[in-house]
Amino acid sequence: MNRRFSGILAASLMILTIAGCGGNNQAQPPDAANDGNQAEAPVEAKQRIIRAGIGLNDQHPQYKGLLRFKEIVEAESNGAIKVETYHSGQLGDDRTMMEALQLGTQEMTIPSTAPIGNFVTDFTVFDIPFLMPSEEVADKVLLESEIAQQLLDKLPAQNLIGLTYWENGFRNLTNNVRAVGTASDFKGLKIRTMENQLHLAAFKALGANPTPMAFSELFTALQQGTVDGQENPIATIYLQKFYEVQKHISLTKHVYSPFVVMLSKKFWDDSTPEQQELLKRAALEAGTLERQLNREANEQYLTELKAEGMTVTEISPEARAELESIIVPIVDQFADNIGKDTVEKVRAAITEASQ
Ligand code: TK8
């Protein structure tokens, strides 16, 4: 090999070697170890923005939980990640915000599991009426069971990342026609439901006239009489001021609704392993606060709802048993659609958590 060519080759190899030490292409958080001895400081990583949208308003524990998530992520990423929070459906409703995450035009939302059923049918399992016996059992199943994590693991195939579950809560019926205390009282009521086939079928079986509708349209529909009633947890009924457009609440507790804290897969994949660990931990920590706030004021909210003039009807054990007997056959019809294996695993996890 002539001397000239070997000299060029050696110089080229040296240049390539120096360039290879420049570090990986992955965005390094600003606090990445920079001991000052390097030839040049790493290029400051561009601040990453999480646009986080929810449907409930800024009084709801869901928003308070989101603020806690923001606080942890911004503090512990040393400003590498900024969380912009949007409430009251400013960025859309559960379904449209999930679609925005799939497209990568939004980074975070926290929908109820019911609309997630339109993307991964297995999530409809949580909308089986009278499935979850208590908040304590719900916590164990959602935060500790294998099947709850397996359901979250189905989301990346939809370009969605499920970090953890938060609490929407036990759902209760409100309406403007009559106090509802028994199954026959549901007859003919025009009830708004979440966009979920199981909810629709269950209310139809009770003789009601259900209409699926995005949460963002609900208050106006109640105000205009497009629907007679709706069903949501007490915190939502009070904090969204449904008492201004509803006369009666029945403590049916017919479904326990979880929320799923969701990120876009695009944002997740572009995050460093340290940022992914931080995002997951922040969602878990903020969830503890969200559940606590969602539960501690329920009695107070119920007192306020009565003070605002709503009638409050308890459901007797006999009436609940009658409701269950009417709805259970519907659930069996849906078991295949949800996934028999998923239904069996969730029921087994509930049994184990109840012991
Ligand atoms: C808010 C909804 C709401 C849900 C509903 O985005 O749609 O009634 O209970 O909490 O997720």
mmCIF file of C-alpha atoms and ligand atoms in Angstrom, residues 53-56 60 62 89 92-94 97 109-115 168 171 192-195 213-216 218 230-233 236 240 242 257-259, ligand 1:
data_model
loop_
_atom_site.group_PDB
_atom_site.id
_atom_site.type_symbol
_atom_site.label_atom_id
_atom_site.label_comp_id
_atom_site.label_asym_id
_atom_site.label_seq_id
_atom_site.Cartn_x
_atom_site.Cartn_y
_atom_site.Cartn_z
ATOM 1 C CA GLY A 53 -55.890 17.474 28.389
ATOM 2 C CA ILE A 54 -58.795 16.215 30.523
ATOM 3 C CA GLY A 55 -62.584 16.496 30.222
ATOM 4 C CA LEU A 56 -63.406 17.410 33.817
ATOM 5 C CA HIS A 60 -62.088 18.004 40.118
ATOM 6 C CA GLN A 62 -58.536 14.484 38.418
ATOM 7 C CA GLY A 89 -62.536 19.548 27.406
ATOM 8 C CA GLY A 92 -61.540 17.747 23.129
ATOM 9 C CA ASP A 93 -63.343 14.805 24.753
ATOM 10 C CA ASP A 94 -61.959 11.419 25.827
ATOM 11 C CA MET A 97 -58.000 13.319 22.798
ATOM 12 C CA THR A 109 -54.901 12.549 28.514
ATOM 13 C CA ILE A 110 -56.697 10.650 31.307
ATOM 14 C CA PRO A 111 -59.903 9.067 29.929
ATOM 15 C CA SER A 112 -62.423 6.840 31.639
ATOM 16 C CA THR A 113 -61.974 3.196 30.678
ATOM 17 C CA ALA A 114 -65.399 3.121 28.944
ATOM 18 C CA PRO A 115 -64.337 5.033 25.770
ATOM 19 C CA ASN A 168 -63.237 8.179 38.474
ATOM 20 C CA ARG A 171 -71.273 5.924 39.202
ATOM 21 C CA ARG A 192 -76.893 9.819 28.471
ATOM 22 C CA THR A 193 -74.257 7.130 28.649
ATOM 23 C CA MET A 194 -70.552 7.106 27.863
ATOM 24 C CA GLU A 195 -69.695 5.898 24.381
ATOM 25 C CA MET A 213 -72.646 11.249 24.176
ATOM 26 C CA ALA A 214 -69.281 12.892 24.767
ATOM 27 C CA PHE A 215 -68.919 14.310 28.282
ATOM 28 C CA SER A 216 -68.299 17.816 26.891
ATOM 29 C CA LEU A 218 -73.596 16.567 28.572
ATOM 30 C CA GLN A 230 -76.918 10.781 33.231
ATOM 31 C CA GLU A 231 -74.702 8.726 35.512
ATOM 32 C CA ASN A 232 -71.400 9.753 37.099
ATOM 33 C CA PRO A 233 -69.626 9.682 40.477
ATOM 34 C CA THR A 236 -68.366 14.873 39.174
ATOM 35 C CA GLN A 240 -69.550 19.969 37.404
ATOM 36 C CA PHE A 242 -75.118 19.030 37.606
ATOM 37 C CA SER A 257 -65.070 3.626 36.669
ATOM 38 C CA PRO A 258 -61.270 3.808 36.562
ATOM 39 C CA PHE A 259 -59.330 6.460 34.635
HETATM 40 C C1 TK8 B 1 -64.424 13.053 31.517
HETATM 41 C C2 TK8 B 1 -65.124 11.723 31.405
HETATM 42 C C3 TK8 B 1 -66.089 11.512 32.580
HETATM 43 C C4 TK8 B 1 -66.847 10.215 32.408
HETATM 44 C C5 TK8 B 1 -68.064 10.442 31.500
HETATM 45 O O1 TK8 B 1 -63.511 13.236 30.466
HETATM 46 O O2 TK8 B 1 -67.836 10.568 30.269
HETATM 47 O O3 TK8 B 1 -69.196 10.505 32.023
HETATM 48 O O4 TK8 B 1 -67.284 9.719 33.669
HETATM 49 O O5 TK8 B 1 -65.320 11.482 33.766
HETATM 50 O O6 TK8 B 1 -64.166 10.676 31.386
#
